[in-house]
mmCIF file of C-alpha atoms in Angstrom:
data_model
loop_
_atom_site.group_PDB
_atom_site.id
_atom_site.type_symbol
_atom_site.label_atom_id
_atom_site.label_comp_id
_atom_site.label_asym_id
_atom_site.label_seq_id
_atom_site.Cartn_x
_atom_site.Cartn_y
_atom_site.Cartn_z
ATOM 1 C CA MET A 110 -8.896 4.261 -30.152
ATOM 2 C CA ARG A 111 -9.338 7.892 -31.250
ATOM 3 C CA ASN A 112 -8.101 9.045 -27.853
ATOM 4 C CA ASP A 113 -4.913 7.051 -28.440
ATOM 5 C CA THR A 114 -4.576 8.605 -31.893
ATOM 6 C CA ALA A 115 -4.932 12.078 -30.421
ATOM 7 C CA GLN A 116 -2.378 11.267 -27.726
ATOM 8 C CA ALA A 117 0.105 10.070 -30.335
ATOM 9 C CA LEU A 118 -0.435 13.205 -32.428
ATOM 10 C CA SER A 119 0.128 15.386 -29.376
ATOM 11 C CA GLU A 120 3.354 13.601 -28.518
ATOM 12 C CA GLN A 121 4.527 14.003 -32.116
ATOM 13 C CA GLY A 122 3.992 17.744 -31.947
ATOM 14 C CA HIS A 123 0.695 17.883 -33.844
ATOM 15 C CA ARG A 124 -1.170 19.596 -31.042
ATOM 16 C CA ASP A 125 -3.895 21.259 -33.092
ATOM 17 C CA GLU A 126 -4.896 17.974 -34.694
ATOM 18 C CA ALA A 127 -4.934 16.260 -31.300
ATOM 19 C CA LEU A 128 -7.052 19.037 -29.826
ATOM 20 C CA ALA A 129 -9.565 18.776 -32.654
ATOM 21 C CA ILE A 130 -10.074 15.081 -31.900
ATOM 22 C CA TRP A 131 -10.288 15.623 -28.135
ATOM 23 C CA HIS A 132 -12.799 18.442 -28.527
ATOM 24 C CA GLU A 133 -14.989 16.304 -30.762
ATOM 25 C CA LEU A 134 -14.888 13.381 -28.346
ATOM 26 C CA ALA A 135 -15.439 15.659 -25.350
ATOM 27 C CA GLU A 136 -18.562 17.084 -26.957
ATOM 28 C CA GLN A 137 -19.800 13.487 -27.147
ATOM 29 C CA GLY A 138 -19.210 12.985 -23.424
ATOM 30 C CA ASP A 139 -15.920 11.074 -23.511
ATOM 31 C CA ALA A 140 -14.308 11.470 -20.081
ATOM 32 C CA ARG A 141 -10.688 10.940 -21.125
ATOM 33 C CA ALA A 142 -10.969 13.472 -23.931
ATOM 34 C CA THR A 143 -12.709 15.944 -21.627
ATOM 35 C CA ALA A 144 -9.893 15.649 -19.092
ATOM 36 C CA ASN A 145 -7.361 16.358 -21.829
ATOM 37 C CA VAL A 146 -9.315 19.399 -22.985
ATOM 38 C CA VAL A 147 -9.273 20.758 -19.419
ATOM 39 C CA VAL A 148 -5.491 20.397 -19.287
ATOM 40 C CA GLU A 149 -4.919 21.885 -22.724
ATOM 41 C CA CYS A 150 -7.148 24.889 -22.024
ATOM 42 C CA ALA A 151 -5.288 25.536 -18.792
ATOM 43 C CA ALA A 152 -1.952 25.107 -20.585
ATOM 44 C CA ASP A 153 -2.989 27.996 -22.849
ATOM 45 C CA GLY A 154 -4.016 30.142 -19.878
ATOM 46 C CA ARG A 155 -7.715 29.852 -20.770
ATOM 47 C CA TYR A 156 -8.814 29.059 -17.243
ATOM 48 C CA THR A 157 -12.454 30.042 -17.742
ATOM 49 C CA ASP A 158 -12.735 27.521 -20.576
ATOM 50 C CA ALA A 159 -10.820 24.961 -18.534
ATOM 51 C CA LEU A 160 -13.261 25.426 -15.668
ATOM 52 C CA ARG A 161 -16.249 25.021 -18.002
ATOM 53 C CA TRP A 162 -14.872 21.735 -19.301
ATOM 54 C CA TRP A 163 -13.981 20.703 -15.762
ATOM 55 C CA ARG A 164 -17.626 21.041 -14.740
ATOM 56 C CA ARG A 165 -18.599 18.807 -17.640
ATOM 57 C CA LEU A 166 -15.966 16.277 -16.536
ATOM 58 C CA GLU A 167 -17.297 16.454 -12.995
ATOM 59 C CA ALA A 168 -20.800 15.734 -14.282
ATOM 60 C CA LEU A 169 -19.470 12.503 -15.800
ATOM 61 C CA ARG A 170 -18.657 11.326 -12.250
ATOM 62 C CA THR A 171 -15.124 10.211 -13.056
ATOM 63 C CA GLY A 172 -13.863 10.839 -9.539
ATOM 64 C CA VAL A 173 -10.892 12.859 -10.805
ATOM 65 C CA PRO A 174 -9.988 15.378 -8.043
ATOM 66 C CA PRO A 175 -10.000 19.089 -8.935
ATOM 67 C CA HIS A 176 -6.278 19.553 -8.325
ATOM 68 C CA GLU A 177 -5.292 16.805 -10.799
ATOM 69 C CA PRO A 178 -5.123 18.970 -13.984
ATOM 70 C CA GLY A 179 -2.537 21.112 -12.219
ATOM 71 C CA VAL A 180 -0.558 18.007 -11.295
ATOM 72 C CA ARG A 181 -0.476 16.970 -14.947
ATOM 73 C CA LEU A 182 0.596 20.427 -16.036
ATOM 74 C CA ARG A 183 3.373 20.479 -13.451
ATOM 75 C CA GLY A 184 4.491 17.081 -14.704
ATOM 76 C CA LEU A 185 4.783 18.601 -18.162
ATOM 77 C CA GLY A 186 7.009 21.348 -16.795
ATOM 78 C CA LYS A 187 4.295 24.006 -17.070
ATOM 79 C CA THR A 188 4.499 25.359 -13.544
ATOM 80 C CA GLU A 189 2.817 28.702 -14.213
ATOM 81 C CA ALA A 190 -0.103 27.009 -15.946
ATOM 82 C CA ALA A 191 -0.365 24.537 -13.067
ATOM 83 C CA GLU A 192 -0.465 27.381 -10.576
ATOM 84 C CA GLY A 193 -3.057 29.162 -12.716
ATOM 85 C CA TRP A 194 -5.323 26.127 -12.642
ATOM 86 C CA TRP A 195 -4.836 25.623 -8.904
ATOM 87 C CA ARG A 196 -5.748 29.286 -8.343
ATOM 88 C CA THR A 197 -8.901 28.783 -10.389
ATOM 89 C CA ALA A 198 -9.866 25.596 -8.552
ATOM 90 C CA ALA A 199 -9.065 27.135 -5.172
ATOM 91 C CA GLU A 200 -11.115 30.252 -5.881
ATOM 92 C CA LYS A 201 -14.019 28.884 -7.879
ATOM 93 C CA LEU A 202 -14.296 25.353 -6.508
ATOM 94 C CA LYS A 203 -13.031 26.015 -2.958
ATOM 95 C CA ASP A 204 -10.753 23.014 -3.377
ATOM 96 C CA ASP A 205 -8.406 22.566 -0.412
ATOM 97 C CA ARG A 206 -5.909 20.369 -2.248
ATOM 98 C CA SER A 207 -5.524 23.048 -4.888
ATOM 99 C CA CYS A 208 -4.887 25.561 -2.099
ATOM 100 C CA GLU A 209 -2.253 23.237 -0.668
ATOM 101 C CA TYR A 210 -0.496 22.473 -3.955
ATOM 102 C CA LEU A 211 -0.567 26.113 -5.019
ATOM 103 C CA GLY A 212 0.883 27.160 -1.681
ATOM 104 C CA ILE A 213 3.673 24.599 -1.933
ATOM 105 C CA SER A 214 4.532 25.600 -5.492
ATOM 106 C CA LEU A 215 4.577 29.304 -4.642
ATOM 107 C CA ARG A 216 6.701 28.658 -1.544
ATOM 108 C CA GLU A 217 9.204 26.706 -3.629
ATOM 109 C CA ARG A 218 9.509 29.702 -5.966
ATOM 110 C CA GLY A 219 10.021 32.156 -3.134
ATOM 111 C CA HIS A 220 6.539 33.685 -3.032
ATOM 112 C CA GLY A 221 5.844 33.036 0.633
ATOM 113 C CA GLN A 222 3.330 35.825 1.142
ATOM 114 C CA GLU A 223 1.011 34.661 -1.632
ATOM 115 C CA ALA A 224 1.534 31.055 -0.566
ATOM 116 C CA SER A 225 0.333 31.955 2.932
ATOM 117 C CA ARG A 226 -2.791 33.603 1.543
ATOM 118 C CA TRP A 227 -3.923 30.505 -0.336
ATOM 119 C CA LEU A 228 -2.919 28.077 2.392
ATOM 120 C CA ARG A 229 -4.821 30.138 4.933
ATOM 121 C CA GLN A 230 -8.031 29.695 2.913
ATOM 122 C CA GLY A 231 -7.821 25.929 3.232
ATOM 123 C CA ALA A 232 -6.594 26.050 6.820
ATOM 124 C CA GLU A 233 -9.491 28.245 7.899
ATOM 125 C CA ARG A 234 -11.893 25.678 6.422
ATOM 126 C CA GLY A 235 -10.286 23.080 8.696
ATOM 127 C CA ASP A 236 -7.945 21.394 6.219
ATOM 128 C CA GLY A 237 -5.029 19.775 8.030
ATOM 129 C CA PRO A 238 -2.378 19.757 5.270
ATOM 130 C CA CYS A 239 -2.995 23.430 4.490
ATOM 131 C CA ALA A 240 -2.683 24.306 8.170
ATOM 132 C CA ARG A 241 0.550 22.299 8.429
ATOM 133 C CA GLU A 242 2.079 24.027 5.408
ATOM 134 C CA LEU A 243 1.000 27.392 6.813
ATOM 135 C CA ALA A 244 2.730 26.507 10.074
ATOM 136 C CA GLY A 245 5.881 25.657 8.142
ATOM 137 C CA LEU A 246 5.929 29.087 6.526
ATOM 138 C CA ALA A 247 5.451 30.751 9.905
ATOM 139 C CA PHE A 248 8.344 28.752 11.368
ATOM 140 C CA GLU A 249 10.535 29.850 8.457
ATOM 141 C CA ARG A 250 9.638 33.488 9.123
ATOM 142 C CA ALA A 251 10.442 32.973 12.800
ATOM 143 C CA GLU A 252 13.834 31.594 11.901
ATOM 144 C CA ARG A 253 14.607 34.610 9.712
ATOM 145 C CA ALA A 254 13.336 37.178 12.243
ATOM 146 C CA ALA A 255 15.994 39.613 13.399
ATOM 147 C CA ASP A 256 14.468 40.486 16.767
ATOM 148 C CA PRO A 257 13.031 38.335 19.595
ATOM 149 C CA VAL A 258 9.571 39.955 19.551
ATOM 150 C CA THR A 259 8.972 39.264 15.857
ATOM 151 C CA ARG A 260 10.413 35.777 16.252
ATOM 152 C CA GLU A 261 8.019 35.054 19.096
ATOM 153 C CA ILE A 262 4.996 36.306 17.110
ATOM 154 C CA HIS A 263 5.797 34.041 14.155
ATOM 155 C CA THR A 264 6.602 31.081 16.388
ATOM 156 C CA GLU A 265 3.284 31.420 18.199
ATOM 157 C CA GLU A 266 1.479 31.572 14.851
ATOM 158 C CA ALA A 267 3.324 28.462 13.718
ATOM 159 C CA ALA A 268 2.397 26.607 16.894
ATOM 160 C CA LYS A 269 -1.230 27.653 16.465
ATOM 161 C CA TRP A 270 -1.471 26.239 12.934
ATOM 162 C CA THR A 271 0.420 23.108 13.904
ATOM 163 C CA ARG A 272 -2.189 22.493 16.614
ATOM 164 C CA GLU A 273 -4.976 23.194 14.118
ATOM 165 C CA ALA A 274 -3.497 20.727 11.648
ATOM 166 C CA ALA A 275 -3.055 18.068 14.326
ATOM 167 C CA ALA A 276 -6.637 18.586 15.519
ATOM 168 C CA ALA A 277 -7.806 18.093 11.924
ATOM 169 C CA GLY A 278 -6.128 14.682 11.901
ATOM 170 C CA ASP A 279 -2.964 15.502 9.971
ATOM 171 C CA SER A 280 -0.443 12.827 11.008
ATOM 172 C CA PRO A 281 2.764 14.760 10.173
ATOM 173 C CA ALA A 282 1.465 17.725 12.183
ATOM 174 C CA ARG A 283 0.800 15.457 15.150
ATOM 175 C CA LEU A 284 4.421 14.287 15.056
ATOM 176 C CA ILE A 285 5.678 17.862 14.785
ATOM 177 C CA LEU A 286 3.431 18.973 17.647
ATOM 178 C CA HIS A 287 4.715 16.138 19.802
ATOM 179 C CA GLU A 288 8.299 17.257 19.137
ATOM 180 C CA LEU A 289 7.439 20.864 19.957
ATOM 181 C CA GLU A 290 5.802 19.831 23.217
ATOM 182 C CA GLU A 291 8.859 17.783 24.154
ATOM 183 C CA GLN A 292 11.112 20.720 23.322
ATOM 184 C CA LEU A 293 8.962 23.063 25.398
ATOM 185 C CA ALA A 294 9.102 20.680 28.368
ATOM 186 C CA GLU A 295 12.893 20.515 28.058
ATOM 187 C CA GLN A 296 13.149 24.310 27.950
ATOM 188 C CA LEU A 297 10.917 24.699 31.000
ATOM 189 C CA GLU A 298 12.945 22.152 32.915
ATOM 190 C CA GLU A 299 16.178 23.915 31.994
ATOM 191 C CA GLN A 300 14.712 27.231 33.077
ATOM 192 C CA ARG A 301 13.602 25.812 36.428
ATOM 193 C CA ARG A 302 17.036 24.284 36.935
ATOM 194 C CA ALA A 303 18.708 27.600 36.149
ATOM 195 C CA GLU A 304 16.387 29.421 38.562
ATOM 196 C CA ARG A 305 17.213 26.938 41.297
ATOM 197 C CA GLU A 306 20.885 27.605 40.678
ATOM 198 C CA GLY A 307 20.387 31.344 41.071
ATOM 199 C CA GLY A 308 18.941 32.742 37.836
ATOM 200 C CA CYS A 309 18.449 32.007 34.233
ATOM 201 C CA ARG A 310 21.864 33.463 33.236
ATOM 202 C CA GLY A 311 22.471 32.156 29.724
ATOM 203 C CA MET A 312 18.907 31.003 29.182
ATOM 204 C CA CYS A 313 17.423 34.467 28.709
ATOM 205 C CA SER A 314 20.263 35.839 26.591
ATOM 206 C CA ALA A 315 20.266 32.757 24.366
ATOM 207 C CA GLY A 316 16.590 33.186 23.523
ATOM 208 C CA GLY A 317 15.743 29.667 24.690
ATOM 209 C CA THR A 318 12.513 30.617 26.412
ATOM 210 C CA ALA A 319 9.302 28.678 26.585
ATOM 211 C CA ALA A 320 7.704 31.303 24.338
ATOM 212 C CA GLY A 321 9.679 29.838 21.481
ATOM 213 C CA GLY A 322 13.002 31.617 20.772
ATOM 214 C CA GLY A 323 14.835 30.176 17.809
ATOM 215 C CA GLY A 324 14.657 26.544 18.824
ATOM 216 C CA SER A 325 11.263 25.695 17.389
ATOM 217 C CA ALA A 326 12.137 27.142 14.013
ATOM 218 C CA THR A 327 15.423 25.248 13.974
ATOM 219 C CA ARG A 328 13.672 21.996 14.800
ATOM 220 C CA TRP A 329 11.176 22.566 12.003
ATOM 221 C CA ARG A 330 13.928 23.102 9.463
ATOM 222 C CA ALA A 331 15.764 20.033 10.730
ATOM 223 C CA ARG A 332 12.652 18.010 9.914
ATOM 224 C CA PRO A 333 11.182 19.667 6.774
ATOM 225 C CA THR A 334 7.426 19.615 6.666
ATOM 226 C CA PRO A 335 6.104 16.639 4.708
ATOM 227 C CA SER A 336 4.181 18.097 1.823
ATOM 228 C CA ALA A 337 2.188 17.281 -1.248
ATOM 229 C CA ALA A 338 5.368 17.693 -3.253
ATOM 230 C CA ASP A 339 6.765 14.711 -1.344
ATOM 231 C CA GLY A 340 3.592 12.668 -1.698
ATOM 232 C CA ALA A 341 2.814 12.975 1.998
ATOM 233 C CA SER A 342 -0.711 14.315 1.924
ATOM 234 C CA PRO A 343 -3.272 11.616 2.766
ATOM 235 C CA GLY A 344 -5.394 10.658 -0.197
ATOM 236 C CA SER A 345 -3.825 13.193 -2.549
ATOM 237 C CA THR A 346 -0.424 11.820 -3.498
ATOM 238 C CA PRO A 347 0.656 13.910 -6.466
ATOM 239 C CA ARG A 348 2.136 12.485 -9.615
ATOM 240 C CA TRP A 349 4.553 14.946 -11.123
ATOM 241 C CA THR A 350 4.597 12.923 -14.328
ATOM 242 C CA ARG A 351 2.057 12.692 -17.070
ATOM 243 C CA THR A 352 -0.593 10.016 -16.606
#
């Protein structure tokens, strides 16, 4: 009942009064109030306090995943606070879903380099969705590359992380990998046919080599990587609305 009162006060703009009730209930071990305190601390940028309350929530064995406070904050339109919490959870809790969601959010805002750094942390621990998102960023870089050498480097990196994601059991990555393998087989067949006819002629100049020219990147963009933002990550479908 008091949780409902606090919720109503918060929605009416009486945040301080709501927080006072939630803090009191959280001190008594109320899980719902504790979860709200985590979110409110993070909303204020007090991530150390949010983490302290998160550990108390975790001790209550609620089963709430570490990335969820960030999902709630994003649902409230507080993207920077959401990213701040995901950074905290990724760094302090080594939470792969927080790495994934943070990477997606940063990518959406044009911060691809930082997104890659966080996604790589999860990918190197063997997380499939993080590896898939990392592959997507590499494919995007390949598509933007101005020279064939740089394009090939990024395409090879993308293929590597796609294989890693598929090996980790990520279903979207398996589909993408299958498409890439089919495309590679088509390119090899075209190259062999051109060689039989007297040389590769347009093949080489068009950049359609088996090493990965521009085709792989184009295919990736034609089928955007399923992501947490689309609810595609197994077991971690985000809710961008308040719950």
